[in-house]
């Protein structure tokens, strides 16, 4: 059982889509989500305090500064703008895919776990997430 | 086939539970482990020299300092203590889930690979790891 | 359905093996790749501009300097050379396993996504990647 989720992004940030996934899963088995891009990531993170998402954004902006920042002068892949290569680096550091056991139609996420798409580019994008659900 | 492993932690550090998982897997298929928390991680790492674990701890403490460290003054999610938001950041950087092929009742881990829970919080916790084993 | 891919490395760097995997997958299901080592990683990354790979290498060399660099003086696991413990740290930061949905014999990768082995050691190695393909 496979599908594709499309997530519309309006610049860098975390976009929760837990409800879309929850509405799709069924039965008992294993859910896999895989992002089909190299400049955005998937993430399971805390969905109680929005400050967690703000702080994650801020941390990764500092860990991987734009390529026009003096500390990043060694980067060569800069043609598509200062947020391009840092987006690839963040996409290497953060998950490309997520796996979540499913039981009786419900994902076995913890109480505070939500599913996010982490957009690393400034420009708006339509992002595709391939989904696979095995039964058993 | 699903179960839940519970790992009791006594502060930040790596806790190996390879043997518990090895005792549970059977047949031939795919094992998935997923941690049901956003302030601890799963990790496959070297289990020969304990220095590897000490050094991993030390590195991640420096990469993500406590929120009362001057370099982290921009963080906002600080109500639950200086180790709270750094724990979320480490949980974003390190695996939420692990997948290991299983053959004839044995995980196909390399000689030096062990399965760890990486606790990021200072206080003791009981951590739940959801496990799924598909056959075939 | 399981197999093992062997990738020969000639020092630190990214080695693409997308074609080997594409030639092996068949039917519709879920592909899992898992590296059987703790000093090399798997990675899905952009395969259009080779500059992306050069820059990823350069970034991770700076994020995790060799253990004889003054900033890494706290490391203890240094017996096997200055690139040993940094290799373990990079192997913790980057994926041990990859999951890719497969449909009608083709991996559902995005247009620019390639599958890489990321070698973190200087010396040549033969690296094993365990592969599992479930149908359905």
Coordinates of C-alpha atoms in Angstrom, one line a residue:
Chain A
X1 CA 0.0 0.0 0.0
X2 CA 1.7 3.2 -1.2
X3 CA 0.8 6.9 -1.6
X4 CA 2.4 10.3 -2.0
X5 CA 1.9 13.2 0.4
X6 CA 2.4 16.7 -1.0
X7 CA 3.4 19.4 1.4
X8 CA 3.3 23.0 0.3
X9 CA 6.1 25.1 1.9
X10 CA 6.3 28.9 2.2
X11 CA 10.0 29.2 3.1
X12 CA 12.3 27.6 5.6
X13 CA 10.6 26.1 8.6
X14 CA 8.9 23.0 10.1
X15 CA 5.5 22.0 8.7
X16 CA 3.6 19.4 10.7
X17 CA 1.5 16.8 8.7
X18 CA 0.9 14.2 11.4
X19 CA -2.9 14.3 10.8
X20 CA -2.6 13.6 7.1
X21 CA -0.6 10.5 7.8
X22 CA -2.8 9.4 10.7
X23 CA -5.8 9.6 8.4
X24 CA -4.1 7.3 5.8
X25 CA -2.7 4.5 8.0
X26 CA -4.8 1.4 8.7
X27 CA -4.4 -2.1 10.1
X28 CA -1.2 -3.3 11.8
X29 CA 2.2 -3.1 10.2
X30 CA 5.1 -0.7 9.4
X31 CA 4.8 2.8 8.0
X32 CA 7.7 4.3 6.0
X33 CA 7.9 7.9 4.8
X34 CA 10.7 9.1 2.5
X35 CA 11.2 12.6 1.2
X36 CA 12.0 12.8 -2.5
X37 CA 14.2 15.8 -2.3
X38 CA 17.8 16.7 -1.2
X39 CA 17.1 20.2 0.3
X40 CA 14.4 19.3 2.8
X41 CA 14.1 16.7 5.6
X42 CA 11.6 14.7 7.6
X43 CA 11.6 14.9 11.4
X44 CA 9.8 13.5 14.4
X45 CA 9.8 16.1 17.1
X46 CA 7.9 17.6 20.0
X47 CA 4.6 19.2 19.1
X48 CA 3.5 20.7 22.4
X49 CA 5.5 24.0 22.7
X50 CA 6.0 25.8 19.3
X51 CA 9.2 27.2 20.9
X52 CA 10.8 23.8 20.2
X53 CA 10.3 24.3 16.5
X54 CA 11.6 27.9 16.6
X55 CA 14.7 26.8 18.5
X56 CA 15.4 23.9 16.2
X57 CA 15.3 26.3 13.2
X58 CA 17.6 28.8 15.0
X59 CA 20.1 26.0 16.0
X60 CA 20.4 24.6 12.5
X61 CA 20.7 28.1 11.0
X62 CA 23.8 28.5 13.2
X63 CA 25.2 25.0 12.7
X64 CA 25.0 25.5 9.0
X65 CA 25.2 29.2 8.1
X66 CA 24.4 30.5 4.6
X67 CA 27.2 30.1 2.0
X68 CA 27.8 33.9 1.9
X69 CA 28.8 33.8 5.6
X70 CA 32.6 34.2 6.0
X71 CA 32.9 30.8 7.8
X72 CA 31.4 29.1 4.8
X73 CA 33.8 30.6 2.2
X74 CA 35.1 27.2 1.2
X75 CA 31.8 26.0 -0.3
X76 CA 31.7 25.7 -4.1
X77 CA 28.1 24.7 -4.9
X78 CA 26.7 28.3 -4.6
X79 CA 25.1 29.0 -8.0
X80 CA 21.6 28.6 -6.8
X81 CA 22.0 31.1 -3.9
X82 CA 23.4 31.2 -0.3
X83 CA 20.7 28.9 1.1
X84 CA 21.3 26.1 -1.5
X85 CA 24.4 24.2 -0.3
X86 CA 23.4 24.7 3.4
X87 CA 20.1 23.0 2.5
X88 CA 22.0 20.0 1.2
X89 CA 24.1 19.8 4.3
X90 CA 21.0 20.0 6.6
X91 CA 19.4 17.3 4.4
X92 CA 22.4 15.1 5.1
X93 CA 22.3 15.8 8.9
X94 CA 18.5 15.2 9.3
X95 CA 16.3 12.2 8.3
X96 CA 15.5 11.4 4.7
X97 CA 13.0 8.7 5.9
X98 CA 11.0 7.8 9.0
X99 CA 9.7 4.4 10.1
X100 CA 6.8 4.1 12.5
X101 CA 5.2 0.8 13.7
X102 CA 1.4 0.9 13.3
X103 CA -1.0 -1.1 15.5
X104 CA -4.8 -1.4 15.0
X105 CA -4.8 1.6 12.6
X106 CA -2.8 3.9 14.9
X107 CA 0.9 5.0 14.7
X108 CA 2.8 4.0 17.8
X109 CA 4.1 7.6 18.3
X110 CA 4.8 8.8 21.8
X111 CA 2.4 11.4 23.4
X112 CA 4.5 14.4 22.3
X113 CA 5.8 13.2 18.9
X114 CA 4.6 14.9 15.7
X115 CA 5.7 14.3 12.1
X116 CA 7.2 17.3 10.3
X117 CA 8.6 18.3 7.0
X118 CA 11.6 20.5 7.6
X119 CA 12.0 22.9 4.6
X120 CA 15.5 24.2 4.2
X121 CA 15.0 26.6 1.2
X122 CA 13.8 30.2 1.4
X123 CA 11.6 29.9 -1.7
X124 CA 8.2 28.2 -1.7
X125 CA 8.2 24.6 -2.8
X126 CA 5.8 21.7 -3.3
X127 CA 7.5 18.7 -1.5
X128 CA 6.7 15.1 -2.2
X129 CA 6.8 12.4 0.5
X130 CA 6.6 8.8 -0.7
X131 CA 4.7 6.6 1.8
X132 CA 4.7 2.8 2.2
X133 CA 2.6 0.8 4.6
X134 CA 3.3 -3.0 5.0
X135 CA 0.8 -5.1 6.8
X136 CA 1.7 -7.8 9.4
Chain B
X1 CA 5.1 -9.2 15.4
X2 CA 5.5 -6.2 17.7
X3 CA 6.7 -5.5 21.3
X4 CA 8.0 -2.6 23.4
X5 CA 11.4 -2.5 25.1
X6 CA 11.7 -0.5 28.3
X7 CA 15.1 1.0 29.1
X8 CA 15.7 2.6 32.5
X9 CA 18.2 5.5 32.3
X10 CA 20.1 7.1 35.2
X11 CA 21.1 10.3 33.5
X12 CA 22.7 11.3 30.1
X13 CA 24.7 8.5 28.4
X14 CA 24.6 5.5 26.2
X15 CA 22.8 2.4 27.3
X16 CA 23.4 -0.8 25.3
X17 CA 20.4 -3.2 24.8
X18 CA 21.7 -5.3 22.0
X19 CA 21.1 -8.6 23.9
X20 CA 17.5 -7.8 24.7
X21 CA 16.8 -7.3 21.0
X22 CA 18.8 -10.3 19.9
X23 CA 16.8 -12.5 22.3
X24 CA 13.5 -11.3 20.8
X25 CA 14.2 -11.5 17.0
X26 CA 13.4 -14.7 15.2
X27 CA 13.1 -16.0 11.6
X28 CA 14.1 -14.0 8.6
X29 CA 12.9 -10.4 7.9
X30 CA 13.3 -6.8 8.9
X31 CA 13.6 -5.4 12.4
X32 CA 12.5 -1.8 13.1
X33 CA 13.1 0.0 16.4
X34 CA 11.5 3.4 17.1
X35 CA 12.0 5.5 20.3
X36 CA 8.7 7.0 21.5
X37 CA 10.4 10.2 23.0
X38 CA 11.8 13.5 21.7
X39 CA 14.7 13.9 24.2
X40 CA 16.5 10.6 23.7
X41 CA 17.8 8.8 20.6
X42 CA 18.7 5.3 19.3
X43 CA 22.1 4.6 17.9
X44 CA 24.1 1.8 16.4
X45 CA 27.8 2.2 17.4
X46 CA 31.0 0.5 18.2
X47 CA 30.8 -1.7 21.4
X48 CA 34.5 -2.8 21.7
X49 CA 36.2 0.2 23.4
X50 CA 34.0 2.0 26.0
X51 CA 36.1 5.1 25.1
X52 CA 34.0 5.4 22.0
X53 CA 30.9 6.0 24.1
X54 CA 32.6 8.5 26.4
X55 CA 33.9 10.4 23.4
X56 CA 30.5 10.4 21.6
X57 CA 28.9 11.9 24.8
X58 CA 31.7 14.5 25.1
X59 CA 31.4 15.5 21.4
X60 CA 27.6 16.0 21.5
X61 CA 27.8 17.9 24.8
X62 CA 30.1 20.4 22.9
X63 CA 28.1 20.4 19.7
X64 CA 24.9 21.2 21.6
X65 CA 25.8 23.0 24.9
X66 CA 23.3 23.5 27.7
X67 CA 20.9 26.4 27.2
X68 CA 22.5 28.4 30.0
X69 CA 25.7 28.5 28.0
X70 CA 26.4 32.0 26.5
X71 CA 26.5 30.6 23.0
X72 CA 22.9 29.2 23.4
X73 CA 21.3 32.5 24.7
X74 CA 18.9 32.5 21.7
X75 CA 17.0 29.5 22.8
X76 CA 13.5 30.0 24.1
X77 CA 12.3 26.6 25.2
X78 CA 14.1 26.7 28.5
X79 CA 11.4 26.2 31.2
X80 CA 12.3 22.6 31.9
X81 CA 16.0 23.2 32.6
X82 CA 19.2 23.8 30.6
X83 CA 19.4 20.2 29.4
X84 CA 15.8 20.3 27.9
X85 CA 16.1 22.1 24.5
X86 CA 19.6 20.6 23.8
X87 CA 18.0 17.2 24.3
X88 CA 15.5 18.0 21.6
X89 CA 18.2 19.2 19.3
X90 CA 20.3 16.0 19.8
X91 CA 17.1 14.0 19.2
X92 CA 16.8 15.7 15.8
X93 CA 20.5 15.1 15.0
X94 CA 20.5 11.4 16.0
X95 CA 18.3 8.5 14.9
X96 CA 14.7 8.2 16.0
X97 CA 14.5 4.7 14.4
X98 CA 16.8 1.9 13.4
X99 CA 16.3 -0.8 10.7
X100 CA 18.2 -4.1 10.8
X101 CA 17.8 -7.0 8.4
X102 CA 17.4 -10.4 10.2
X103 CA 18.5 -13.7 8.8
X104 CA 17.8 -17.1 10.4
X105 CA 17.1 -15.5 13.8
X106 CA 20.1 -13.3 13.8
X107 CA 20.4 -9.5 13.2
X108 CA 22.8 -8.8 10.4
X109 CA 24.9 -6.4 12.5
X110 CA 28.6 -6.0 11.8
X111 CA 31.1 -7.5 14.3
X112 CA 31.5 -4.2 16.3
X113 CA 28.0 -2.8 16.0
X114 CA 25.9 -2.6 19.2
X115 CA 22.4 -1.1 19.7
X116 CA 22.2 1.8 22.1
X117 CA 19.7 4.1 23.7
X118 CA 21.3 7.6 23.9
X119 CA 19.7 9.4 26.9
X120 CA 20.0 13.2 26.6
X121 CA 18.4 14.2 29.9
X122 CA 20.1 14.4 33.3
X123 CA 17.2 13.0 35.3
X124 CA 16.4 9.3 35.3
X125 CA 13.8 8.1 32.8
X126 CA 12.0 5.0 31.7
X127 CA 12.2 5.0 27.9
X128 CA 10.0 3.0 25.6
X129 CA 11.3 1.6 22.3
X130 CA 8.6 0.3 19.9
X131 CA 9.8 -2.8 18.0
X132 CA 8.4 -4.3 14.8
X133 CA 9.6 -7.5 13.0
X134 CA 8.3 -8.4 9.6
X135 CA 8.9 -11.9 8.2
X136 CA 10.0 -12.5 4.6
Chain C
X1 CA 14.9 -11.3 -0.3
X2 CA 18.3 -10.3 1.0
X3 CA 21.8 -9.6 -0.4
X4 CA 25.0 -7.8 0.5
X5 CA 26.6 -5.0 -1.6
X6 CA 30.3 -4.7 -1.3
X7 CA 31.8 -1.2 -1.9
X8 CA 35.5 -0.7 -2.2
X9 CA 36.7 2.6 -0.9
X10 CA 40.0 4.4 -1.6
X11 CA 40.0 6.9 1.3
X12 CA 37.5 9.3 2.7
X13 CA 34.7 10.4 0.3
X14 CA 31.4 9.7 -1.2
X15 CA 31.0 6.6 -3.4
X16 CA 27.7 6.3 -5.4
X17 CA 26.2 2.9 -5.9
X18 CA 22.7 3.8 -7.1
X19 CA 23.0 1.6 -10.2
X20 CA 24.0 -1.5 -8.3
X21 CA 20.9 -1.2 -6.1
X22 CA 18.6 -0.3 -9.1
X23 CA 19.7 -3.4 -10.9
X24 CA 18.8 -5.6 -7.9
X25 CA 15.4 -4.3 -6.8
X26 CA 12.3 -5.8 -8.4
X27 CA 8.5 -5.8 -7.9
X28 CA 6.7 -3.5 -5.4
X29 CA 7.7 -3.2 -1.8
X30 CA 10.2 -1.6 0.6
X31 CA 14.0 -1.6 0.2
X32 CA 16.2 -1.3 3.3
X33 CA 20.0 -0.8 3.2
X34 CA 22.1 -1.0 6.3
X35 CA 25.9 -0.5 6.6
X36 CA 27.6 -3.1 8.7
X37 CA 30.3 -0.7 10.0
X38 CA 30.7 2.1 12.6
X39 CA 33.2 4.3 10.7
X40 CA 31.3 4.8 7.4
X41 CA 27.7 5.9 6.6
X42 CA 25.0 5.7 4.0
X43 CA 23.6 8.8 2.4
X44 CA 20.9 9.9 -0.1
X45 CA 22.1 13.1 -1.8
X46 CA 22.1 15.2 -4.9
X47 CA 24.0 13.5 -7.8
X48 CA 23.8 16.3 -10.4
X49 CA 26.7 18.7 -9.4
X50 CA 29.8 16.9 -8.1
X51 CA 30.4 20.1 -6.1
X52 CA 27.7 19.0 -3.7
X53 CA 29.8 16.0 -2.7
X54 CA 33.0 18.0 -2.4
X55 CA 31.2 20.5 -0.1
X56 CA 29.6 17.8 2.0
X57 CA 33.1 16.3 2.6
X58 CA 34.5 19.7 3.5
X59 CA 31.7 20.6 5.8
X60 CA 31.9 17.4 7.8
X61 CA 35.7 17.6 8.0
X62 CA 35.2 21.0 9.7
X63 CA 32.3 19.9 11.9
X64 CA 34.3 16.9 13.2
X65 CA 38.1 17.7 13.0
X66 CA 40.8 15.0 13.3
X67 CA 41.6 14.1 16.9
X68 CA 45.0 15.7 16.7
X69 CA 43.3 19.1 16.2
X70 CA 43.6 21.3 19.3
X71 CA 39.8 21.6 19.5
X72 CA 39.5 17.8 19.8
X73 CA 42.0 17.3 22.6
X74 CA 39.3 15.8 24.9
X75 CA 39.0 12.6 22.8
X76 CA 40.3 9.4 24.3
X77 CA 39.7 6.8 21.6
X78 CA 42.8 7.8 19.5
X79 CA 44.9 4.6 19.3
X80 CA 43.9 3.9 15.7
X81 CA 44.9 7.3 14.4
X82 CA 43.5 10.9 14.2
X83 CA 40.7 9.9 11.7
X84 CA 39.3 7.1 13.9
X85 CA 37.2 8.7 16.5
X86 CA 36.0 11.4 14.1
X87 CA 34.8 8.6 11.8
X88 CA 32.7 7.1 14.7
X89 CA 31.2 10.6 15.3
X90 CA 30.3 11.1 11.7
X91 CA 28.8 7.6 11.6
X92 CA 26.6 8.7 14.5
X93 CA 25.5 11.9 12.8
X94 CA 24.8 10.4 9.4
X95 CA 22.5 7.5 8.4
X96 CA 23.3 3.8 9.3
X97 CA 20.4 2.7 7.2
X98 CA 18.2 3.9 4.3
X99 CA 14.6 3.0 3.4
X100 CA 13.2 3.4 -0.1
X101 CA 9.7 2.4 -1.3
X102 CA 9.9 0.4 -4.6
X103 CA 7.1 0.4 -7.2
X104 CA 7.0 -1.8 -10.3
X105 CA 10.8 -2.6 -10.0
X106 CA 11.9 1.0 -9.6
X107 CA 13.0 2.9 -6.4
X108 CA 10.8 5.9 -5.7
X109 CA 13.8 8.3 -5.5
X110 CA 13.4 11.9 -6.6
X111 CA 15.0 13.1 -9.8
X112 CA 18.3 14.2 -8.1
X113 CA 18.6 11.6 -5.4
X114 CA 21.5 9.2 -5.5
X115 CA 22.6 6.5 -3.0
X116 CA 26.1 6.9 -1.6
X117 CA 28.4 5.2 0.8
X118 CA 30.2 7.9 2.8
X119 CA 33.7 6.6 3.8
X120 CA 35.1 8.4 6.8
X121 CA 38.5 6.6 7.1
X122 CA 41.6 7.5 5.2
X123 CA 42.7 4.0 4.5
X124 CA 41.1 1.8 1.8
X125 CA 38.3 -0.5 3.0
X126 CA 35.9 -3.0 1.7
X127 CA 32.5 -2.0 3.1
X128 CA 29.5 -4.3 3.4
X129 CA 25.9 -3.0 3.0
X130 CA 23.2 -5.5 4.0
X131 CA 20.1 -5.2 1.8
X132 CA 16.5 -6.3 2.4
X133 CA 13.6 -6.1 0.0
X134 CA 10.1 -6.9 1.2
X135 CA 7.3 -7.3 -1.3
X136 CA 3.8 -5.8 -0.9

